[in-house]
Amino acid sequence: MTKRLIAYVHVDGQAYGPGDKLPAAVAKRIGAHAFASDVDEGGREDQEDLEISSNVQRTLEVPPRSGRGSGVEAWRDFLSRHEIAADPDATRDDLIAAAEQSGLIEPEPPQE
């Protein structure tokens, strides 16, 4: 089976997604959790691959920056799933900034 990305990832400011051909140097920098196995010769995906894809998708979901689901705990959990340490006294804005600085999310464009 071949490997393909299951979601879009950003490496050095360049976006890569499902169906994109990855340069070897870029592929080495992307964790195995971002890949899923393609359909096998029998025309079906392995159940284990489907379960991994589902778990990875939940891990990749970024909390909203405001509104419902945007609280400190949601952001702390998101950073924790990506193994980013956060100060226990950090505010939601501090946690969002940490996610931006670590490259997990794109910085929000400045408001005019």
Short mmCIF file of N, CA and C in Angstrom, two decimals:
data_model
loop_
_atom_site.label_atom_id
_atom_site.label_comp_id
_atom_site.label_asym_id
_atom_site.label_seq_id
_atom_site.Cartn_x
_atom_site.Cartn_y
_atom_site.Cartn_z
N MET A 1 0.83 -1.18 0.00
CA MET A 1 0.00 0.00 0.00
C MET A 1 0.88 1.25 0.00
N THR A 2 0.38 2.28 -0.61
CA THR A 2 1.09 3.54 -0.62
C THR A 2 0.53 4.44 0.48
N LYS A 3 1.28 5.47 0.81
CA LYS A 3 0.84 6.40 1.85
C LYS A 3 0.41 7.71 1.21
N ARG A 4 -0.61 8.33 1.81
CA ARG A 4 -1.08 9.64 1.36
C ARG A 4 -1.48 10.43 2.59
N LEU A 5 -1.43 11.74 2.46
CA LEU A 5 -1.87 12.61 3.55
C LEU A 5 -3.38 12.49 3.72
N ILE A 6 -3.84 12.57 4.95
CA ILE A 6 -5.28 12.52 5.19
C ILE A 6 -5.85 13.91 5.42
N ALA A 7 -4.98 14.91 5.55
CA ALA A 7 -5.42 16.28 5.78
C ALA A 7 -4.32 17.20 5.27
N TYR A 8 -4.62 18.47 5.22
CA TYR A 8 -3.62 19.44 4.80
C TYR A 8 -2.64 19.71 5.94
N VAL A 9 -1.37 19.82 5.59
CA VAL A 9 -0.33 20.17 6.55
C VAL A 9 0.48 21.32 5.96
N HIS A 10 1.12 22.07 6.83
CA HIS A 10 1.97 23.18 6.40
C HIS A 10 3.39 22.90 6.85
N VAL A 11 4.32 22.96 5.92
CA VAL A 11 5.73 22.77 6.21
C VAL A 11 6.48 23.96 5.60
N ASP A 12 7.15 24.71 6.45
CA ASP A 12 7.89 25.90 6.01
C ASP A 12 7.03 26.83 5.16
N GLY A 13 5.78 27.03 5.57
CA GLY A 13 4.90 27.95 4.88
C GLY A 13 4.25 27.40 3.62
N GLN A 14 4.56 26.19 3.24
CA GLN A 14 3.99 25.56 2.05
C GLN A 14 2.92 24.55 2.48
N ALA A 15 1.75 24.60 1.86
CA ALA A 15 0.66 23.68 2.19
C ALA A 15 0.75 22.44 1.30
N TYR A 16 0.53 21.29 1.91
CA TYR A 16 0.47 20.01 1.20
C TYR A 16 -0.80 19.31 1.64
N GLY A 17 -1.44 18.62 0.72
CA GLY A 17 -2.69 17.95 1.06
C GLY A 17 -2.82 16.60 0.40
N PRO A 18 -3.97 15.95 0.64
CA PRO A 18 -4.21 14.65 0.01
C PRO A 18 -4.05 14.77 -1.51
N GLY A 19 -3.33 13.85 -2.08
CA GLY A 19 -3.13 13.86 -3.52
C GLY A 19 -1.89 14.59 -3.97
N ASP A 20 -1.27 15.38 -3.09
CA ASP A 20 -0.05 16.10 -3.46
C ASP A 20 1.15 15.16 -3.40
N LYS A 21 2.07 15.33 -4.33
CA LYS A 21 3.32 14.58 -4.28
C LYS A 21 4.26 15.32 -3.34
N LEU A 22 4.76 14.63 -2.34
CA LEU A 22 5.62 15.25 -1.33
C LEU A 22 7.08 15.03 -1.66
N PRO A 23 7.88 16.09 -1.63
CA PRO A 23 9.33 15.90 -1.73
C PRO A 23 9.80 15.05 -0.54
N ALA A 24 10.80 14.25 -0.74
CA ALA A 24 11.28 13.35 0.31
C ALA A 24 11.66 14.11 1.58
N ALA A 25 12.31 15.26 1.43
CA ALA A 25 12.73 16.04 2.60
C ALA A 25 11.52 16.53 3.39
N VAL A 26 10.44 16.85 2.70
CA VAL A 26 9.22 17.31 3.38
C VAL A 26 8.53 16.13 4.05
N ALA A 27 8.43 15.01 3.36
CA ALA A 27 7.76 13.82 3.91
C ALA A 27 8.42 13.38 5.20
N LYS A 28 9.73 13.52 5.31
CA LYS A 28 10.45 13.12 6.52
C LYS A 28 10.07 13.99 7.72
N ARG A 29 9.63 15.22 7.44
CA ARG A 29 9.30 16.16 8.52
C ARG A 29 7.86 16.03 8.99
N ILE A 30 7.06 15.23 8.30
CA ILE A 30 5.65 15.08 8.65
C ILE A 30 5.49 13.78 9.42
N GLY A 31 4.83 13.84 10.57
CA GLY A 31 4.64 12.66 11.41
C GLY A 31 3.77 11.61 10.74
N ALA A 32 3.98 10.37 11.12
CA ALA A 32 3.24 9.25 10.54
C ALA A 32 1.74 9.38 10.76
N HIS A 33 1.33 10.10 11.81
CA HIS A 33 -0.09 10.27 12.11
C HIS A 33 -0.83 11.04 11.01
N ALA A 34 -0.11 11.75 10.16
CA ALA A 34 -0.75 12.55 9.10
C ALA A 34 -0.98 11.75 7.83
N PHE A 35 -0.55 10.50 7.81
CA PHE A 35 -0.71 9.65 6.64
C PHE A 35 -1.72 8.54 6.89
N ALA A 36 -2.43 8.17 5.83
CA ALA A 36 -3.34 7.02 5.88
C ALA A 36 -2.99 6.11 4.72
N SER A 37 -3.27 4.84 4.87
CA SER A 37 -3.03 3.90 3.77
C SER A 37 -4.09 4.07 2.72
N ASP A 38 -3.68 3.96 1.46
CA ASP A 38 -4.64 4.01 0.36
C ASP A 38 -5.46 2.72 0.31
N VAL A 39 -6.41 2.70 -0.57
CA VAL A 39 -7.24 1.52 -0.77
C VAL A 39 -6.36 0.38 -1.23
N ASP A 40 -6.58 -0.81 -0.65
CA ASP A 40 -5.76 -1.95 -1.05
C ASP A 40 -6.27 -2.55 -2.36
N GLU A 41 -5.60 -3.60 -2.83
CA GLU A 41 -5.96 -4.21 -4.10
C GLU A 41 -7.37 -4.75 -4.13
N GLY A 42 -7.94 -5.08 -3.00
CA GLY A 42 -9.29 -5.60 -2.94
C GLY A 42 -10.33 -4.50 -3.00
N GLY A 43 -9.90 -3.23 -3.01
CA GLY A 43 -10.84 -2.12 -3.13
C GLY A 43 -11.40 -1.63 -1.81
N ARG A 44 -10.74 -1.95 -0.71
CA ARG A 44 -11.24 -1.49 0.59
C ARG A 44 -10.08 -1.02 1.43
N GLU A 45 -10.38 -0.11 2.35
CA GLU A 45 -9.35 0.32 3.28
C GLU A 45 -9.36 -0.60 4.48
N ASP A 46 -8.20 -0.76 5.08
CA ASP A 46 -8.13 -1.56 6.29
C ASP A 46 -8.90 -0.86 7.40
N GLN A 47 -9.60 -1.63 8.23
CA GLN A 47 -10.36 -1.05 9.35
C GLN A 47 -9.44 -0.28 10.28
N GLU A 48 -8.24 -0.80 10.51
CA GLU A 48 -7.29 -0.11 11.38
C GLU A 48 -6.95 1.27 10.81
N ASP A 49 -6.77 1.37 9.49
CA ASP A 49 -6.47 2.65 8.86
C ASP A 49 -7.62 3.63 9.04
N LEU A 50 -8.85 3.14 8.93
CA LEU A 50 -10.01 4.00 9.11
C LEU A 50 -10.09 4.53 10.53
N GLU A 51 -9.80 3.66 11.51
CA GLU A 51 -9.81 4.10 12.90
C GLU A 51 -8.71 5.11 13.17
N ILE A 52 -7.54 4.89 12.61
CA ILE A 52 -6.43 5.83 12.79
C ILE A 52 -6.80 7.16 12.15
N SER A 53 -7.38 7.12 10.96
CA SER A 53 -7.78 8.36 10.29
C SER A 53 -8.76 9.14 11.13
N SER A 54 -9.71 8.45 11.75
CA SER A 54 -10.70 9.12 12.58
C SER A 54 -10.05 9.77 13.79
N ASN A 55 -9.13 9.05 14.43
CA ASN A 55 -8.43 9.59 15.59
C ASN A 55 -7.55 10.77 15.21
N VAL A 56 -6.89 10.67 14.08
CA VAL A 56 -6.03 11.77 13.63
C VAL A 56 -6.87 13.00 13.33
N GLN A 57 -8.02 12.81 12.71
CA GLN A 57 -8.88 13.95 12.39
C GLN A 57 -9.29 14.68 13.65
N ARG A 58 -9.65 13.94 14.70
CA ARG A 58 -10.02 14.58 15.97
C ARG A 58 -8.83 15.34 16.54
N THR A 59 -7.64 14.78 16.40
CA THR A 59 -6.43 15.43 16.91
C THR A 59 -6.14 16.71 16.13
N LEU A 60 -6.43 16.71 14.84
CA LEU A 60 -6.11 17.85 14.00
C LEU A 60 -7.12 18.98 14.12
N GLU A 61 -8.28 18.74 14.71
CA GLU A 61 -9.29 19.77 14.80
C GLU A 61 -8.82 20.90 15.71
N VAL A 62 -8.79 22.09 15.14
CA VAL A 62 -8.35 23.27 15.87
C VAL A 62 -9.56 23.91 16.53
N PRO A 63 -9.47 24.23 17.82
CA PRO A 63 -10.59 24.91 18.48
C PRO A 63 -10.84 26.27 17.84
N PRO A 64 -12.06 26.76 17.90
CA PRO A 64 -12.31 28.10 17.38
C PRO A 64 -11.59 29.15 18.24
N ARG A 65 -11.31 30.28 17.65
CA ARG A 65 -10.62 31.35 18.38
C ARG A 65 -11.57 32.15 19.25
N SER A 66 -12.85 32.08 18.96
CA SER A 66 -13.84 32.78 19.78
C SER A 66 -15.15 32.00 19.71
N GLY A 67 -16.05 32.31 20.64
CA GLY A 67 -17.35 31.64 20.66
C GLY A 67 -17.31 30.29 21.36
N ARG A 68 -18.36 29.51 21.13
CA ARG A 68 -18.50 28.20 21.75
C ARG A 68 -17.31 27.29 21.40
N GLY A 69 -16.75 26.65 22.41
CA GLY A 69 -15.64 25.71 22.20
C GLY A 69 -14.27 26.36 22.11
N SER A 70 -14.20 27.66 22.43
CA SER A 70 -12.93 28.37 22.28
C SER A 70 -12.24 28.65 23.62
N GLY A 71 -12.67 27.99 24.67
CA GLY A 71 -12.15 28.27 26.00
C GLY A 71 -10.72 27.81 26.22
N VAL A 72 -10.21 28.21 27.36
CA VAL A 72 -8.84 27.88 27.74
C VAL A 72 -8.61 26.37 27.72
N GLU A 73 -9.56 25.61 28.24
CA GLU A 73 -9.38 24.15 28.31
C GLU A 73 -9.32 23.52 26.92
N ALA A 74 -10.11 24.02 25.98
CA ALA A 74 -10.08 23.49 24.61
C ALA A 74 -8.70 23.72 23.99
N TRP A 75 -8.16 24.91 24.18
CA TRP A 75 -6.85 25.22 23.62
C TRP A 75 -5.75 24.47 24.36
N ARG A 76 -5.88 24.34 25.68
CA ARG A 76 -4.88 23.58 26.45
C ARG A 76 -4.87 22.12 25.99
N ASP A 77 -6.04 21.54 25.77
CA ASP A 77 -6.15 20.16 25.29
C ASP A 77 -5.54 20.02 23.89
N PHE A 78 -5.83 20.98 23.02
CA PHE A 78 -5.28 20.96 21.66
C PHE A 78 -3.76 20.96 21.70
N LEU A 79 -3.18 21.86 22.49
CA LEU A 79 -1.72 21.92 22.59
C LEU A 79 -1.16 20.63 23.20
N SER A 80 -1.84 20.11 24.19
CA SER A 80 -1.40 18.87 24.83
C SER A 80 -1.36 17.71 23.84
N ARG A 81 -2.38 17.61 22.98
CA ARG A 81 -2.41 16.53 21.98
C ARG A 81 -1.27 16.65 20.98
N HIS A 82 -0.74 17.85 20.85
CA HIS A 82 0.39 18.06 19.94
C HIS A 82 1.70 18.19 20.70
N GLU A 83 1.67 17.79 21.97
CA GLU A 83 2.85 17.75 22.83
C GLU A 83 3.55 19.10 22.95
N ILE A 84 2.73 20.16 23.05
CA ILE A 84 3.24 21.52 23.28
C ILE A 84 2.93 21.87 24.73
N ALA A 85 3.97 22.16 25.50
CA ALA A 85 3.77 22.51 26.91
C ALA A 85 3.22 23.92 27.02
N ALA A 86 2.34 24.12 27.98
CA ALA A 86 1.75 25.44 28.21
C ALA A 86 1.80 25.77 29.69
N ASP A 87 2.01 27.02 29.97
CA ASP A 87 2.02 27.51 31.35
C ASP A 87 0.64 27.29 31.96
N PRO A 88 0.55 26.74 33.16
CA PRO A 88 -0.76 26.50 33.78
C PRO A 88 -1.58 27.77 33.97
N ASP A 89 -0.92 28.92 34.05
CA ASP A 89 -1.62 30.19 34.23
C ASP A 89 -1.89 30.92 32.91
N ALA A 90 -1.61 30.26 31.79
CA ALA A 90 -1.76 30.91 30.48
C ALA A 90 -3.23 31.21 30.18
N THR A 91 -3.45 32.33 29.53
CA THR A 91 -4.80 32.70 29.09
C THR A 91 -5.06 32.04 27.74
N ARG A 92 -6.30 32.12 27.29
CA ARG A 92 -6.64 31.56 25.98
C ARG A 92 -5.78 32.22 24.90
N ASP A 93 -5.61 33.53 24.97
CA ASP A 93 -4.79 34.24 23.98
C ASP A 93 -3.34 33.77 24.02
N ASP A 94 -2.83 33.48 25.23
CA ASP A 94 -1.46 32.95 25.35
C ASP A 94 -1.35 31.60 24.67
N LEU A 95 -2.37 30.75 24.85
CA LEU A 95 -2.36 29.41 24.26
C LEU A 95 -2.46 29.48 22.74
N ILE A 96 -3.30 30.39 22.25
CA ILE A 96 -3.42 30.56 20.79
C ILE A 96 -2.08 31.04 20.23
N ALA A 97 -1.44 31.97 20.93
CA ALA A 97 -0.13 32.46 20.49
C ALA A 97 0.90 31.32 20.47
N ALA A 98 0.84 30.44 21.46
CA ALA A 98 1.76 29.30 21.49
C ALA A 98 1.51 28.37 20.30
N ALA A 99 0.25 28.17 19.95
CA ALA A 99 -0.08 27.33 18.79
C ALA A 99 0.43 27.97 17.50
N GLU A 100 0.31 29.29 17.41
CA GLU A 100 0.83 30.00 16.23
C GLU A 100 2.35 29.90 16.16
N GLN A 101 3.01 30.14 17.28
CA GLN A 101 4.48 30.13 17.31
C GLN A 101 5.05 28.75 17.02
N SER A 102 4.32 27.70 17.39
CA SER A 102 4.80 26.34 17.14
C SER A 102 4.48 25.87 15.73
N GLY A 103 3.71 26.67 14.99
CA GLY A 103 3.37 26.30 13.61
C GLY A 103 2.15 25.41 13.48
N LEU A 104 1.44 25.16 14.58
CA LEU A 104 0.25 24.32 14.50
C LEU A 104 -0.88 25.01 13.76
N ILE A 105 -0.96 26.32 13.89
CA ILE A 105 -2.00 27.09 13.21
C ILE A 105 -1.37 28.32 12.58
N GLU A 106 -2.04 28.84 11.58
CA GLU A 106 -1.58 30.07 10.93
C GLU A 106 -1.96 31.25 11.81
N PRO A 107 -1.09 32.26 11.87
CA PRO A 107 -1.47 33.47 12.62
C PRO A 107 -2.69 34.12 11.99
N GLU A 108 -3.51 34.68 12.84
CA GLU A 108 -4.70 35.36 12.36
C GLU A 108 -4.26 36.68 11.71
N PRO A 109 -4.79 37.00 10.53
CA PRO A 109 -4.38 38.26 9.89
C PRO A 109 -4.79 39.46 10.74
N PRO A 110 -4.00 40.52 10.72
CA PRO A 110 -4.34 41.69 11.52
C PRO A 110 -5.66 42.31 11.04
N GLN A 111 -6.45 42.79 11.99
CA GLN A 111 -7.71 43.43 11.64
C GLN A 111 -7.44 44.87 11.24
N GLU A 112 -8.14 45.31 10.22
CA GLU A 112 -7.95 46.68 9.72
C GLU A 112 -8.78 47.66 10.46
#
